Coordinates of C-alpha atoms in Angstrom, one line a residue:
M1 CA 136.7 110.7 64.9
A2 CA 140.3 112.2 65.1
T3 CA 140.9 115.9 64.5
F4 CA 143.9 117.6 62.9
F5 CA 145.5 118.0 66.4
G6 CA 145.0 114.3 67.2
E7 CA 142.1 114.8 69.6
V8 CA 139.3 112.2 69.7
V9 CA 135.9 113.8 69.5
S10 CA 132.5 112.0 69.8
V11 CA 130.6 112.0 66.6
Y12 CA 127.2 113.6 66.8
S13 CA 124.4 111.7 65.2
R14 CA 120.9 112.9 64.9
A15 CA 119.8 109.4 64.0
V16 CA 121.0 108.0 67.4
E17 CA 119.3 110.8 69.3
E18 CA 116.1 110.2 67.5
D19 CA 116.3 106.5 68.2
E20 CA 116.8 107.2 71.9
Y21 CA 113.8 109.6 71.8
D22 CA 111.6 107.0 70.1
D23 CA 112.6 104.4 72.8
M24 CA 111.7 106.8 75.6
T25 CA 108.4 107.6 73.9
N26 CA 107.6 103.9 73.6
E27 CA 108.5 103.2 77.2
D28 CA 106.3 106.2 78.3
E29 CA 103.4 104.8 76.2
E30 CA 103.8 101.3 77.7
D31 CA 104.0 102.7 81.2
E32 CA 100.9 104.8 80.6
Q33 CA 99.0 101.7 79.2
I34 CA 100.0 99.7 82.3
R35 CA 98.9 102.5 84.6
R36 CA 95.5 102.7 82.8
E37 CA 95.0 98.9 83.1
I38 CA 95.9 99.0 86.8
E39 CA 93.5 101.9 87.5
E40 CA 90.7 100.1 85.5
K41 CA 91.3 96.9 87.4
R42 CA 91.3 98.7 90.8
S43 CA 88.3 100.8 90.0
V44 CA 85.3 101.0 92.4
D45 CA 81.9 100.6 90.8
V46 CA 78.3 100.9 92.0
H47 CA 75.8 98.3 90.7
W48 CA 72.1 99.1 91.4
L49 CA 69.9 96.1 92.0
S50 CA 66.6 97.7 91.3
Q51 CA 65.4 99.0 87.9
T52 CA 64.6 102.4 89.4
G53 CA 68.1 102.7 90.9
G54 CA 70.9 104.7 89.5
G55 CA 70.4 108.1 91.0
A56 CA 71.0 109.6 94.4
V57 CA 68.5 108.3 96.9
A58 CA 66.7 110.6 99.4
C59 CA 68.3 109.8 102.7
S60 CA 68.0 111.1 106.3
D61 CA 70.4 108.6 108.0
L62 CA 73.2 106.6 106.4
I63 CA 75.0 104.1 108.6
I64 CA 78.3 102.7 107.3
A65 CA 79.8 99.7 108.9
G66 CA 83.3 98.5 108.3
G67 CA 85.3 95.9 110.3
L68 CA 84.5 92.4 111.7
N69 CA 82.5 93.5 114.7
A70 CA 80.8 96.4 113.0
T71 CA 79.6 94.3 110.1
G72 CA 78.8 91.4 112.4
F73 CA 76.6 93.7 114.5
V74 CA 74.7 94.9 111.5
S75 CA 74.1 91.2 110.4
A76 CA 73.1 90.0 113.8
Y77 CA 71.1 92.9 115.3
V78 CA 69.8 94.7 112.3
L79 CA 69.5 92.7 109.0
S80 CA 68.5 89.4 110.7
S81 CA 65.2 90.8 111.8
G82 CA 64.1 91.5 108.2
G83 CA 62.6 94.6 106.8
W84 CA 65.6 95.5 104.7
T85 CA 66.0 95.4 100.9
P86 CA 69.4 95.3 99.1
L87 CA 69.5 98.5 97.0
A88 CA 73.0 98.4 95.4
W89 CA 76.4 96.7 95.8
I90 CA 79.8 98.1 95.3
S91 CA 82.4 96.0 93.4
L92 CA 86.1 96.4 93.8
W93 CA 89.3 94.3 93.4
N94 CA 92.6 94.4 95.3
E95 CA 95.2 92.0 96.6
R96 CA 93.1 91.2 99.7
S97 CA 89.6 91.2 98.1
L98 CA 90.1 88.9 95.2
G99 CA 86.6 87.6 95.1
S100 CA 84.6 90.7 95.7
R101 CA 84.7 92.0 92.1
R102 CA 82.1 90.5 89.8
A103 CA 81.1 92.6 86.8
D104 CA 77.7 91.0 86.3
T105 CA 76.6 89.3 89.6
A106 CA 76.1 90.4 93.1
P107 CA 78.3 88.8 95.8
G108 CA 77.1 85.4 97.1
P109 CA 76.4 84.6 100.7
G110 CA 79.5 84.6 102.9
E111 CA 81.6 86.3 100.2
P112 CA 83.4 89.6 101.1
S113 CA 81.1 92.3 99.9
C114 CA 79.9 95.9 100.2
V115 CA 76.1 96.2 100.0
L116 CA 73.8 99.1 100.4
Y117 CA 70.5 98.3 102.2
Q118 CA 67.3 100.3 102.4
Q119 CA 64.8 100.1 105.3
N120 CA 61.4 99.0 104.1
H121 CA 59.1 101.0 106.5
N122 CA 61.4 104.0 106.4
P123 CA 63.1 104.2 103.0
S124 CA 65.2 107.3 104.0
V125 CA 67.3 105.1 106.3
L126 CA 70.2 103.3 104.6
I127 CA 72.9 100.9 105.7
C128 CA 76.2 100.3 103.9
Q129 CA 77.7 97.0 105.1
C130 CA 81.3 96.6 103.9
S131 CA 82.9 93.3 104.8
C132 CA 85.6 93.4 102.1
Y133 CA 89.0 95.1 102.4
V134 CA 89.3 98.5 100.7
A135 CA 92.9 99.3 99.8
E136 CA 94.5 102.6 100.7
D137 CA 94.6 103.8 97.1
Q138 CA 90.8 102.9 96.8
L139 CA 89.6 104.7 99.9
F140 CA 88.9 108.1 98.2
Q141 CA 87.2 106.5 95.2
W142 CA 85.1 104.2 97.4
T143 CA 83.9 107.1 99.6
E144 CA 83.1 109.2 96.6
K145 CA 81.1 106.4 94.9
V146 CA 79.2 105.4 98.1
M147 CA 78.3 109.0 99.1
S148 CA 77.1 109.7 95.5
C149 CA 74.4 107.1 96.1
V150 CA 72.6 109.4 98.5
Q151 CA 71.3 112.9 98.6
T152 CA 73.3 114.9 101.2
R153 CA 70.6 117.4 102.1
D154 CA 69.5 116.9 105.7
L155 CA 71.7 113.8 105.8
T156 CA 73.4 112.5 109.0
V157 CA 76.1 109.8 108.6
T158 CA 77.0 107.3 111.4
I159 CA 80.2 105.3 110.9
L160 CA 80.8 102.0 112.8
S161 CA 84.4 100.8 112.9
D162 CA 86.7 98.3 114.7
C163 CA 90.2 98.7 116.2
S164 CA 92.5 96.6 118.3
A165 CA 92.8 97.6 121.9
A166 CA 96.5 97.2 121.5
E167 CA 96.5 100.3 119.3
Y168 CA 94.8 102.4 121.9
K169 CA 97.2 104.9 123.5
T170 CA 96.6 105.9 127.1
S171 CA 98.7 107.0 130.1
D172 CA 96.6 104.8 132.4
Y173 CA 96.7 101.1 132.7
L174 CA 94.1 99.5 130.3
S175 CA 92.6 96.6 132.3
E176 CA 90.7 93.8 130.8
S177 CA 87.6 94.8 132.6
R178 CA 87.5 98.0 130.5
V179 CA 87.6 96.1 127.1
P180 CA 85.8 96.4 124.8
F181 CA 84.9 100.1 124.8
L182 CA 83.6 102.7 122.4
R183 CA 85.1 106.1 121.4
S184 CA 83.7 108.7 119.0
L185 CA 84.8 111.4 116.6
R186 CA 82.5 113.8 114.8
T187 CA 82.5 116.5 112.2
S188 CA 82.2 120.1 113.1
T189 CA 78.6 120.2 111.7
H190 CA 77.4 117.3 113.9
T191 CA 75.8 119.0 116.9
G192 CA 73.6 116.2 118.1
P193 CA 74.2 113.9 121.1
V194 CA 76.8 111.1 120.9
S195 CA 76.7 107.8 122.7
S196 CA 80.3 107.5 123.9
P197 CA 83.2 109.6 125.1
A198 CA 85.3 111.4 122.5
L199 CA 88.5 109.7 121.2
E200 CA 91.4 111.1 123.2
Q201 CA 94.6 112.4 121.6
P202 CA 97.0 111.1 120.3
N203 CA 94.7 108.3 119.1
I204 CA 93.6 108.6 115.5
S205 CA 91.2 106.9 113.1
T206 CA 92.5 105.3 109.9
G207 CA 91.3 103.4 106.9
L208 CA 87.7 103.5 105.6
A209 CA 86.3 105.1 108.7
S210 CA 88.7 108.0 108.5
A211 CA 88.1 108.5 104.7
V212 CA 84.4 108.8 105.2
L213 CA 84.7 111.1 108.2
S214 CA 87.1 113.3 106.3
H215 CA 84.8 113.5 103.3
C216 CA 81.9 114.5 105.5
Q217 CA 84.0 117.2 107.2
V218 CA 85.0 118.7 103.9
Q219 CA 81.4 118.5 102.5
R220 CA 80.0 119.8 105.8
I221 CA 77.8 116.7 106.3
P222 CA 77.0 116.0 110.0
A223 CA 78.7 112.7 110.8
V224 CA 79.9 110.8 113.8
L225 CA 82.3 107.8 114.0
Y226 CA 82.0 105.2 116.7
Q227 CA 85.2 103.1 117.0
C228 CA 85.0 99.9 119.1
Y229 CA 88.3 98.9 120.7
S230 CA 88.4 95.1 121.4
D231 CA 91.1 92.6 122.4
V232 CA 89.5 89.7 120.6
L233 CA 90.8 88.8 117.1
Q234 CA 87.5 87.6 115.7
P235 CA 83.9 88.9 116.0
D236 CA 82.4 88.4 119.5
S237 CA 78.9 89.3 120.8
L238 CA 80.2 91.5 123.6
S239 CA 82.1 93.8 121.2
M240 CA 79.2 93.8 118.8
Q241 CA 76.8 95.0 121.5
M242 CA 78.9 98.1 122.0
Y243 CA 77.3 99.6 118.9
R244 CA 73.7 99.3 120.2
A245 CA 73.6 102.6 121.9
A246 CA 75.2 104.3 118.8
V247 CA 72.3 103.4 116.5
S248 CA 69.4 102.8 118.8
A249 CA 68.0 106.3 118.1
V250 CA 67.8 105.5 114.4
L251 CA 67.2 101.7 114.2
K252 CA 64.9 99.2 115.9
L253 CA 67.3 96.5 116.9
D254 CA 66.8 92.8 117.4
P255 CA 67.0 92.5 121.2
S256 CA 68.3 88.9 121.1
P257 CA 69.6 87.5 117.8
S258 CA 69.2 83.8 117.4
A259 CA 72.0 81.5 118.3
D260 CA 72.3 80.3 114.7
V261 CA 72.9 83.9 113.6
L262 CA 75.5 84.6 116.2
Q263 CA 77.2 81.3 115.6
K264 CA 77.7 82.1 111.9
I265 CA 79.3 85.4 112.8
T266 CA 81.2 84.5 115.9
R267 CA 84.2 82.5 114.9
V268 CA 85.9 82.1 118.3
S269 CA 84.9 81.9 122.0
E270 CA 84.1 85.2 123.7
L271 CA 86.8 84.3 126.2
Q272 CA 89.6 84.0 123.7
S273 CA 91.8 87.1 123.8
N274 CA 94.6 88.1 121.5
L275 CA 96.6 89.0 124.6
Y276 CA 97.3 85.3 124.9
T277 CA 97.5 84.2 121.2

């Protein structure tokens, strides 16, 4: 529009402004809908397997195992001897755990899963075996859901985790004869004995183990994390045995798992090292 003095001035139109506002509102609504769908798809849910399940279970000792050697240890040295009942399973979906979310059925044998087991002769002892990948944005939710399954009064949590020896930071030379080895971290309320030296600085714990330990620290739950450093890419019996001392005070372990059980868990030779792969 031209004025009397020949200037060109933009024409103000409320209709145009309202159209732009409507477009922005629609985009915000679409973004919000997409966000809700993603959150729903990546939700973590607990499914009780018994009819009496659904509430927090009385628990004196909760053992959480995450990682190839930790879950392999639980399968070979604990669950294989019998005397354990699946209590619940935790479903989730992410880019690396595509098959671990089933809305109506428990995970099948060999499928990545997260299952909560209860000891038959001592129901206050529970094990959570998590063989599926939990994404970073699901760690807090996973921890909250799993810990809500148990009563926290008089509870002690033991966390078993894996880590590559290549990630271990030390000023000394780390010889092959010292691998695998165990290190521990514990909450301020855990005053009992531990079965390994403390994890030295500047080493840290990450992922699922760190999320659980942090939750216990905030909630003042006695907890100890045992982290096994190994130089083998796949589960091996030598690394799995490192956890024996960590749980022997709570669990009666199978002294010598059958060859068939170990063969299913151990995917590579014990002599194969990732230093040469």
